[in-house]
Coordinates of C-alpha atoms and ligand atoms in Angstrom, one line a residue:
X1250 CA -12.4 31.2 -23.0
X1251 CA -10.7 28.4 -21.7
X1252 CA -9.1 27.4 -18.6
X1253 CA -5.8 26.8 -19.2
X1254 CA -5.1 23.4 -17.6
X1255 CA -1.6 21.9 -16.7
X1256 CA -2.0 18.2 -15.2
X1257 CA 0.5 16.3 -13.2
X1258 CA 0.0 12.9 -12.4
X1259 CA 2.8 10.2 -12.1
X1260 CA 0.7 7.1 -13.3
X1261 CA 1.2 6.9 -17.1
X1262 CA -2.3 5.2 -17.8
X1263 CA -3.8 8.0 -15.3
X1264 CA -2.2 10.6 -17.2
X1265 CA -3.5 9.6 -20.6
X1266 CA -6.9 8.9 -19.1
X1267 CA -7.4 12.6 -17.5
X1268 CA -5.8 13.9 -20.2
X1269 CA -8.0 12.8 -22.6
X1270 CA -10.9 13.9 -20.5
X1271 CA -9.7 17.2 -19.9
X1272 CA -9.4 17.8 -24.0
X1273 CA -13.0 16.7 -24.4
X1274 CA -14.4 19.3 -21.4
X1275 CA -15.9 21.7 -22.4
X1276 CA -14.1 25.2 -21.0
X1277 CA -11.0 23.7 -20.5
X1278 CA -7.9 23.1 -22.4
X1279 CA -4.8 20.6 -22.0
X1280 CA -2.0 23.0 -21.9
X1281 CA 0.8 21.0 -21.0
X1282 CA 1.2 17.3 -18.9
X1283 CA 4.1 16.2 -16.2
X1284 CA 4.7 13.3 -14.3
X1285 CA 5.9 15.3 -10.9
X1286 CA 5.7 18.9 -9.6
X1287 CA 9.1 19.2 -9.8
X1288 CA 9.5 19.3 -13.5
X1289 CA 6.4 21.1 -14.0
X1290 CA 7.5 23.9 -11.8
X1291 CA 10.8 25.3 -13.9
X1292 CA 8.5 24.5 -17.1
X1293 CA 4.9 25.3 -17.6
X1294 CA 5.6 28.9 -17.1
X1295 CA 5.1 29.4 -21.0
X1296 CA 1.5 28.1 -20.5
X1297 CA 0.1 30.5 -18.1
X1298 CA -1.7 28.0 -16.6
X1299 CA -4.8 28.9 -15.1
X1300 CA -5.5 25.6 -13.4
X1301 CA -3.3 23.3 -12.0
X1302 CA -4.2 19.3 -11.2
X1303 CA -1.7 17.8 -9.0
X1304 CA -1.3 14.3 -8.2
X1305 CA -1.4 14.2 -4.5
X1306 CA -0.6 10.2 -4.2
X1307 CA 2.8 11.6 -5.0
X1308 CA 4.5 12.5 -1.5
X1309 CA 7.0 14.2 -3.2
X1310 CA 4.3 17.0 -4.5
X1311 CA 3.6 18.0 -1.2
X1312 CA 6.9 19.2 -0.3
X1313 CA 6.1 21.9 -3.6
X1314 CA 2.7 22.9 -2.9
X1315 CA 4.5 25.8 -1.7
X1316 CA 6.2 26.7 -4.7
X1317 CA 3.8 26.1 -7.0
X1318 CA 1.4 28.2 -5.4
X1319 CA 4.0 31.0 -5.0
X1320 CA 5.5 31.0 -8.6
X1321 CA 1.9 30.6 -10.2
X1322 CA -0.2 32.3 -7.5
X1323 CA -3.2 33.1 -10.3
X1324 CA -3.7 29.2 -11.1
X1325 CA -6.1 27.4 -9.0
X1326 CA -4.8 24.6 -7.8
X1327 CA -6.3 20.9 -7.2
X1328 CA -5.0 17.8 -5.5
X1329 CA -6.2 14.3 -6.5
X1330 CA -5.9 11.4 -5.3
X1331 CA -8.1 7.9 -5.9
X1332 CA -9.3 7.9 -2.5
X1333 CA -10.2 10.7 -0.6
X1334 CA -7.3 12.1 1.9
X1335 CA -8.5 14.3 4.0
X1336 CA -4.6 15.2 5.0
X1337 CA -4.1 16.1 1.2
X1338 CA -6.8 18.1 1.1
X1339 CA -6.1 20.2 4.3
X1340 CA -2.7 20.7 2.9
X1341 CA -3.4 22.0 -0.6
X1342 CA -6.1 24.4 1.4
X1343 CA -3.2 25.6 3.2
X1344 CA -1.4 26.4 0.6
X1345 CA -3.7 28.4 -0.8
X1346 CA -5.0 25.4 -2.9
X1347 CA -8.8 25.4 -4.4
X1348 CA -10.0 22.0 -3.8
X1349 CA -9.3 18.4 -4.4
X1350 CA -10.9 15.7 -6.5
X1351 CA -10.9 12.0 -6.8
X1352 CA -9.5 10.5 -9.8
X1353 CA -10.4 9.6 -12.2
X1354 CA -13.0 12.4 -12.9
X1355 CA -16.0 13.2 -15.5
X1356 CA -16.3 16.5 -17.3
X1357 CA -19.3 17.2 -15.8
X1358 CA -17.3 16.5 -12.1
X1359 CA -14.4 18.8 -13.3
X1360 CA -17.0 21.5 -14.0
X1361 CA -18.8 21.2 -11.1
X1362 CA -15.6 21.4 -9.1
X1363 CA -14.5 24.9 -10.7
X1364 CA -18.3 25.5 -10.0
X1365 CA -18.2 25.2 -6.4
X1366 CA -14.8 26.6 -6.0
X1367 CA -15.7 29.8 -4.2
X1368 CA -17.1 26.9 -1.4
X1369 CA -14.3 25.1 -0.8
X1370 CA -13.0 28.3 0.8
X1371 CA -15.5 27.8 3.2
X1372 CA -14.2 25.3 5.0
X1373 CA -12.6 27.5 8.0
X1374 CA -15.9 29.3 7.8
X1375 CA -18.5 26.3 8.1
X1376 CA -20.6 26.0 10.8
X1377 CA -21.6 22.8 12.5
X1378 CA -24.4 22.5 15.0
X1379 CA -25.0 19.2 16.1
X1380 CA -28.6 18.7 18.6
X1381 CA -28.4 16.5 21.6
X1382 CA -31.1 15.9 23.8
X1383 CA -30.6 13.4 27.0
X1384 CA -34.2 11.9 26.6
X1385 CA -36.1 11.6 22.8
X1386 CA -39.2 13.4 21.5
X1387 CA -38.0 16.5 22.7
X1388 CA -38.4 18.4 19.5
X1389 CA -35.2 18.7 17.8
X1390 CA -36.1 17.2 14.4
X1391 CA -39.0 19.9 14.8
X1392 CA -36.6 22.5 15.5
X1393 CA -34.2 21.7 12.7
X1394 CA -36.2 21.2 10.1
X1395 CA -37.3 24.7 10.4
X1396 CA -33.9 26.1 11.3
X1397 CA -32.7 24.8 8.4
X1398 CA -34.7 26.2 6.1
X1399 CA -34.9 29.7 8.1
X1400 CA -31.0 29.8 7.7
X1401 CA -31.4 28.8 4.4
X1402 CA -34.3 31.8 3.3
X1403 CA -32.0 34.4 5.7
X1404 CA -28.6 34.2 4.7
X1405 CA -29.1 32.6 1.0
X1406 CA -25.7 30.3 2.1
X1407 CA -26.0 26.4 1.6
X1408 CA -27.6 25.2 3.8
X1409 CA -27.1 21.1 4.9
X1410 CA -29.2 19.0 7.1
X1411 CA -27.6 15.7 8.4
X1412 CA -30.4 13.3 9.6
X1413 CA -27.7 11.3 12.3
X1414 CA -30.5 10.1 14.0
X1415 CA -29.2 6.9 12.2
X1416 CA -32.2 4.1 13.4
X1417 CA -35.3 6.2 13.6
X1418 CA -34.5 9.2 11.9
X1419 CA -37.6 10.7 10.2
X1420 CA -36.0 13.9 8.6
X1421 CA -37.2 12.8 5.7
X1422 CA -41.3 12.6 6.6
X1423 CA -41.0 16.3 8.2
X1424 CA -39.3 17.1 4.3
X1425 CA -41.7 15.1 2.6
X1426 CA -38.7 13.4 0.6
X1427 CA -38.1 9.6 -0.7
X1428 CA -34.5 9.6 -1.3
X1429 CA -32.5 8.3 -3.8
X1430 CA -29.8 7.9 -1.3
X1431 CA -29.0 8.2 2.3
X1432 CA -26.2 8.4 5.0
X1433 CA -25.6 4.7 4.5
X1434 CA -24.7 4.6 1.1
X1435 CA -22.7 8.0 1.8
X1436 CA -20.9 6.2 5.0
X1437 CA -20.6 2.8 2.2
X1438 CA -18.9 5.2 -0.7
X1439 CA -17.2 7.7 1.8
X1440 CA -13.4 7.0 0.9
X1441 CA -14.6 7.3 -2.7
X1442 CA -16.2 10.6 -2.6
X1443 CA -14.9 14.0 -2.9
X1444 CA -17.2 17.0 -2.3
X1445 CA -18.6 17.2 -5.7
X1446 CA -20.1 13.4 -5.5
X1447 CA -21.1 13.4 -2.0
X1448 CA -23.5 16.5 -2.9
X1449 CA -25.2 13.8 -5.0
X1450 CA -26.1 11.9 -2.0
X1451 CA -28.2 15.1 -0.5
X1452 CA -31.6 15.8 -1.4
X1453 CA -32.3 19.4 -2.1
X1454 CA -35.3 20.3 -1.1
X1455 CA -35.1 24.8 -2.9
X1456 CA -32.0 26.5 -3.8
X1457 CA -29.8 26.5 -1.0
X1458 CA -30.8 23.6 1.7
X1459 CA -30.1 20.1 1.3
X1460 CA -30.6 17.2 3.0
X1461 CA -28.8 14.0 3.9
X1462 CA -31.6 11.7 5.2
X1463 CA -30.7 8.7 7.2
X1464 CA -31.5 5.3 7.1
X1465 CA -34.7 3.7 5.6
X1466 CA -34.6 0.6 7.8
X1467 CA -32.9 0.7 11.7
X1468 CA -31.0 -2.4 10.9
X1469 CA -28.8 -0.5 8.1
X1470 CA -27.7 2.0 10.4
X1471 CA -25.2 -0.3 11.4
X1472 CA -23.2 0.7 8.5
X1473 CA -22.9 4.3 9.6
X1474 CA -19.3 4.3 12.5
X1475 CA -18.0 7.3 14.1
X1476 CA -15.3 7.3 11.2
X1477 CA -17.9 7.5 8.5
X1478 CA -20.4 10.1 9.9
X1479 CA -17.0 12.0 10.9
X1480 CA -15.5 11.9 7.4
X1481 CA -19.1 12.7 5.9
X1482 CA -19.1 16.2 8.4
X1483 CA -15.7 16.9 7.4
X1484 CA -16.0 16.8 3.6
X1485 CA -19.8 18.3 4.0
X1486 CA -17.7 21.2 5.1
X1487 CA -16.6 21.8 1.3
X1488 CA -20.1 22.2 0.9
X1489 CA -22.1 24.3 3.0
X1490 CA -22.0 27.0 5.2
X1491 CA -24.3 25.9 7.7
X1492 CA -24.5 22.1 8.7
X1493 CA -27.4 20.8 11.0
X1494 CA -26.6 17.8 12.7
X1495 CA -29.7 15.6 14.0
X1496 CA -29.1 12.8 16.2
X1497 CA -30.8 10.2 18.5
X1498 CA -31.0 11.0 22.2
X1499 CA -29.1 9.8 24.9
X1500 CA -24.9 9.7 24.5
X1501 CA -23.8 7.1 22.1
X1502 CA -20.2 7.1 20.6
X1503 CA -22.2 8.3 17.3
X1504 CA -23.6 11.0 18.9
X1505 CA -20.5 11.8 21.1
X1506 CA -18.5 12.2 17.4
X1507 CA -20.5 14.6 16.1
X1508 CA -20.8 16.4 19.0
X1509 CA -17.0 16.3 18.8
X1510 CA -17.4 17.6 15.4
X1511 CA -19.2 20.2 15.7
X1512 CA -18.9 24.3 16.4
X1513 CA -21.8 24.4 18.5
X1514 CA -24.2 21.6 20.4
X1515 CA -27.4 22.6 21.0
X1516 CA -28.3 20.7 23.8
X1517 CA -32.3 20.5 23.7
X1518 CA -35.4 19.6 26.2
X1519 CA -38.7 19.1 25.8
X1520 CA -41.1 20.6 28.9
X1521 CA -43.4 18.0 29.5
X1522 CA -44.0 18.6 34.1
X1523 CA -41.3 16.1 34.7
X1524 CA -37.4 15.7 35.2
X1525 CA -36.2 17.9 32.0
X1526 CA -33.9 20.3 34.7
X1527 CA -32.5 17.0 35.8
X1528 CA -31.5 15.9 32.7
X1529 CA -30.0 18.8 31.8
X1530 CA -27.9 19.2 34.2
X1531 CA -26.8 15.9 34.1
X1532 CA -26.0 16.1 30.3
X1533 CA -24.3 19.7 30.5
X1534 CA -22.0 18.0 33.7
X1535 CA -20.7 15.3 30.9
X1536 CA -20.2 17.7 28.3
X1537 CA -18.0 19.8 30.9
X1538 CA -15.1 17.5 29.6
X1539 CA -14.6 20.3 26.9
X1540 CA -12.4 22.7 27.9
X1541 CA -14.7 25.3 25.7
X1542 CA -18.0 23.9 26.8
X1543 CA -19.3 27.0 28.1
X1544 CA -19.5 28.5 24.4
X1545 CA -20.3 25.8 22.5
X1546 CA -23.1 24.2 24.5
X1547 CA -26.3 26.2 24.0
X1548 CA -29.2 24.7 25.9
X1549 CA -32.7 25.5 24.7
X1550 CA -36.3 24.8 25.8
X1551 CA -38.9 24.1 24.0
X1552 CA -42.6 23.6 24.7
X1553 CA -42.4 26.6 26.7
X1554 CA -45.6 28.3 28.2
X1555 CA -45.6 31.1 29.0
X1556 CA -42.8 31.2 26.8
X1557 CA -41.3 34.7 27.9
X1558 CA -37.9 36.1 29.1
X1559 CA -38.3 35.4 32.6
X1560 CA -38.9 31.6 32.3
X1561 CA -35.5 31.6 30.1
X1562 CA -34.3 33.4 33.4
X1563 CA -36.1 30.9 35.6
X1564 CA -34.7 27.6 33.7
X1565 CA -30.9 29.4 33.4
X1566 CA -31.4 29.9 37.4
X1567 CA -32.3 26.3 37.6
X1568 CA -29.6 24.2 35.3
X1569 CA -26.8 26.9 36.7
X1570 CA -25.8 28.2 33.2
X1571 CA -27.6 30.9 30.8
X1572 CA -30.2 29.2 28.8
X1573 CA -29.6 30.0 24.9
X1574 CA -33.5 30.2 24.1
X1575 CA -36.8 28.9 25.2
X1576 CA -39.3 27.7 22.5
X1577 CA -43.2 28.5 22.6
X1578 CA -45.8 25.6 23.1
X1579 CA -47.2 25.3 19.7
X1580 CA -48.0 21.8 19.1
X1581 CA -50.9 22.2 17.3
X1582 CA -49.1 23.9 14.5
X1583 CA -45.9 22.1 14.7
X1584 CA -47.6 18.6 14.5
X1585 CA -49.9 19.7 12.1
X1586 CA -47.7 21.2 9.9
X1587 CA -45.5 17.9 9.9
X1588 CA -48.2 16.1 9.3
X1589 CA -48.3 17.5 5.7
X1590 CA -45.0 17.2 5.2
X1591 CA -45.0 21.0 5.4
X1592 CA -42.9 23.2 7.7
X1593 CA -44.4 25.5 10.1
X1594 CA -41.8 28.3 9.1
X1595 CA -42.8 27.8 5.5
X1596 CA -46.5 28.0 5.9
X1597 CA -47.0 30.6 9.0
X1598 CA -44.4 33.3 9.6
X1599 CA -46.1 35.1 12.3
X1600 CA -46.7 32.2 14.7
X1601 CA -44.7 32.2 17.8
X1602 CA -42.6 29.3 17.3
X1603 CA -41.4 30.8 13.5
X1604 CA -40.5 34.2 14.9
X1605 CA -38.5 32.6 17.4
X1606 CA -36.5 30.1 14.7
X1607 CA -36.3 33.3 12.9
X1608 CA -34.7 34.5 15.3
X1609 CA -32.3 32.0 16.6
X1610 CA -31.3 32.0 12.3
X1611 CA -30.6 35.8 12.2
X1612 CA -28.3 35.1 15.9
X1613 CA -26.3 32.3 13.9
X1614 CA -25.9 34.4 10.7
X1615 CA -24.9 37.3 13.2
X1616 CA -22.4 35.0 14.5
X1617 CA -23.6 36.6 18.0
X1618 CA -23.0 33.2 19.4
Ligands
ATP721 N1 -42.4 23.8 20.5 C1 -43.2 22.7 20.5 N2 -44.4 22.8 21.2 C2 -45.2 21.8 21.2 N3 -45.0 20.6 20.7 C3 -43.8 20.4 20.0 C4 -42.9 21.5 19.9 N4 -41.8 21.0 19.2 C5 -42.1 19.8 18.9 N5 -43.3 19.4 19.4 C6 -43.9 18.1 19.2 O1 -43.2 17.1 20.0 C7 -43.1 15.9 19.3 C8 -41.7 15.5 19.2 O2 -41.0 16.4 18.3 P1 -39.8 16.0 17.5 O3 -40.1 14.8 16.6 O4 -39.3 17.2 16.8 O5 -38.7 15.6 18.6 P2 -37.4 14.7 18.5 O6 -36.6 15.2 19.7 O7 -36.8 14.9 17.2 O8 -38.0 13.3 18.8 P3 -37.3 11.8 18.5 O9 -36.7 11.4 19.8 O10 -38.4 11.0 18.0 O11 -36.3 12.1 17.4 C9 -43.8 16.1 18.0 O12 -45.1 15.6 18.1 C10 -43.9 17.5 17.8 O13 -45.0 18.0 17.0
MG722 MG1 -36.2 13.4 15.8

């Protein structure tokens, strides 16, 4: 059957271009066009819409989002607007809206967007989890990498990987993946995208984890700002339940933002015999700006050997604060696993280092942190 579709859109040569694309999708069915929310309110009733496209460029619509949601509470409703607003968006989600879409659409964009509908009501539920470390090679792109696709395997949720590591960011090599696109040409597009095209720019890599890999050359980083990666997280959110945030070390307004962004920050060391405590503490005193820091900063370990509960006792006596997890020493099978472009979770489940991701996956899907 049909959806029932009512469109509003002010812009006559809009109206007739979405109406026209609406007749020719498949599983959906013009039921009846207006120019403003207000005369489509007293009149569509007849039509029992089903599904309601709202032009959100009009301010006046907002002020019925209400309304239309309480006098035709079984429609779904969709803003649209020609760039994305992530204002208009938040308020058709708060009014018990569906989603929102850039205009003009496809069929196939339409579809997809009734598709993912039961996702866009994750966005109060999405989880971001950016990983900071103070100094690099301290084995977060290891520890993603196989986070993300333990998450992925354990909760059968979308899953997204963000490579923000935005000059060296290699993602991509521990995937195995050439990509068609990256986070530059998402940050480039970004106020043209809605949810539905920016999934395009991800590479899945199984059913539910997909990744966004960063840039193929350090000198086109340039073209990823605070704004962009920030807009990219936000609208990600549409998308997936769990979003992985890699990032170069050290703090950097990029890496600040996401930070900013995110639910949790895993804030990460490599042990390696020399000053990881001090840089620990010295990152976790700048993060201490955030009133909620204690619960969203997790500090972790890894390298670890003996890796056992009393050296997570030993380093949570040392930086002052409870350590979130310590990570074995495995860098035979880590590094040889990346080598191949394979993941150690993926190839050995029973080595130390995959129980423990397994682990730290089961804890976020628990929500115990
Ligand atoms: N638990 C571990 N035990 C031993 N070696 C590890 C472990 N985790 C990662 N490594 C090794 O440490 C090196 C750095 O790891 P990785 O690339 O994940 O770190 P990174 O923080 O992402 O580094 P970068 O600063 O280059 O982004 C790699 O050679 C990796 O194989
Ligand atoms: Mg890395």
């Amino acid at each position: 059957m049909a959806y029932r579709t009512v469109l509003i859109e002010d812009n006559q040569i809009m109206l007739e271009r979405l109406s026209s694309v609406i007749k020719n999708a498949p599983g959906f069915e013009l039921s009846a066009r207006y120019k403003n929310a207000g005369d489509a309110l007293g009149q569509m009733q007849a039509f029992k819409p089903e599904l309601i496209l709202l032009d959100m460029e009009n301010e006046r619509n907002h002020i019925l989002l209400s309304d239309l949601k309480k006098y035709y509470p079984h429609a779904v409703l969709i803003g649209m607007s020609r760039r994305w607003d992530s204002e208009a968006q938040a308020s058709i989600l708060h009014a018990g809206g569906g989603g929102f879409m850039i205009k003009p659409f496809t069929a196939e964009e339409l579809q997809e967007t009734i598709n993912n509908l039961s996702n866009f009501s994750q966005v109060s539920k999405s989880e971001v989890i950016t990983f900071f470390s103070p100094k690099g090679k301290s084995g977060k792109t290891t520890l993603i990498s196989n986070l993300g696709a333990a998450l992925a395997r354990r909760t059968g949720e979308q899953v997204a990987i963000i490579d923000g590591d935005l000059q060296f960011g290699d993602m991509a090599v521990f995937f195995n993946l050439t990509p068609q696109s990256t986070i530059v040409e998402a940050s480039r597009d970004i106020s043209f995208l809605s949810p539905v095209t920016l999934k395009t720019y991800f590479t899945p890599v199984g059913d539910n984890l997909s990744i966004l890999c960063g840039a193929s050359k350090p000198d086109l980083a340039e073209a990823v700002t605070m704004d962009s990666l920030a807009a990219i997280i936000h609208m990600a959110k549409n998308l997936f339940r769990y979003i992985l945030v890699d990032l170069s070390s050290g703090f950097t307004d990029i890496t600040a933002t996401a930070c900013e962004e995110s639910n949790k920050t895993i804030l990460m060391t490599m042990v390696n015999g020399g000053y990881e405590i001090q840089h620990m503490k010295r990152a976790f005193e700048i993060f201490q700006c955030w009133e909620d820091y204690k619960e969203r900063i997790l500090p972790v370990f890894t390298r670890v050997s003996p890796c056992t509960e009393e050296a997570r006792q030993q380093y949570s006596d040392a930086l002052g604060v409870p350590v979130y997890h310590v990570l074995p020493n495995e860098y035979l099978a880590v590094s040889s696993a990346a080598d191949n472009g394979r993941l150690l979770i993926n190839q050995d489940k029973n080595n130390s280092f995959s129980k423990a991701i397994d682990e730290m996956a089961d804890e976020f899907a628990r929500k115990v942190i």
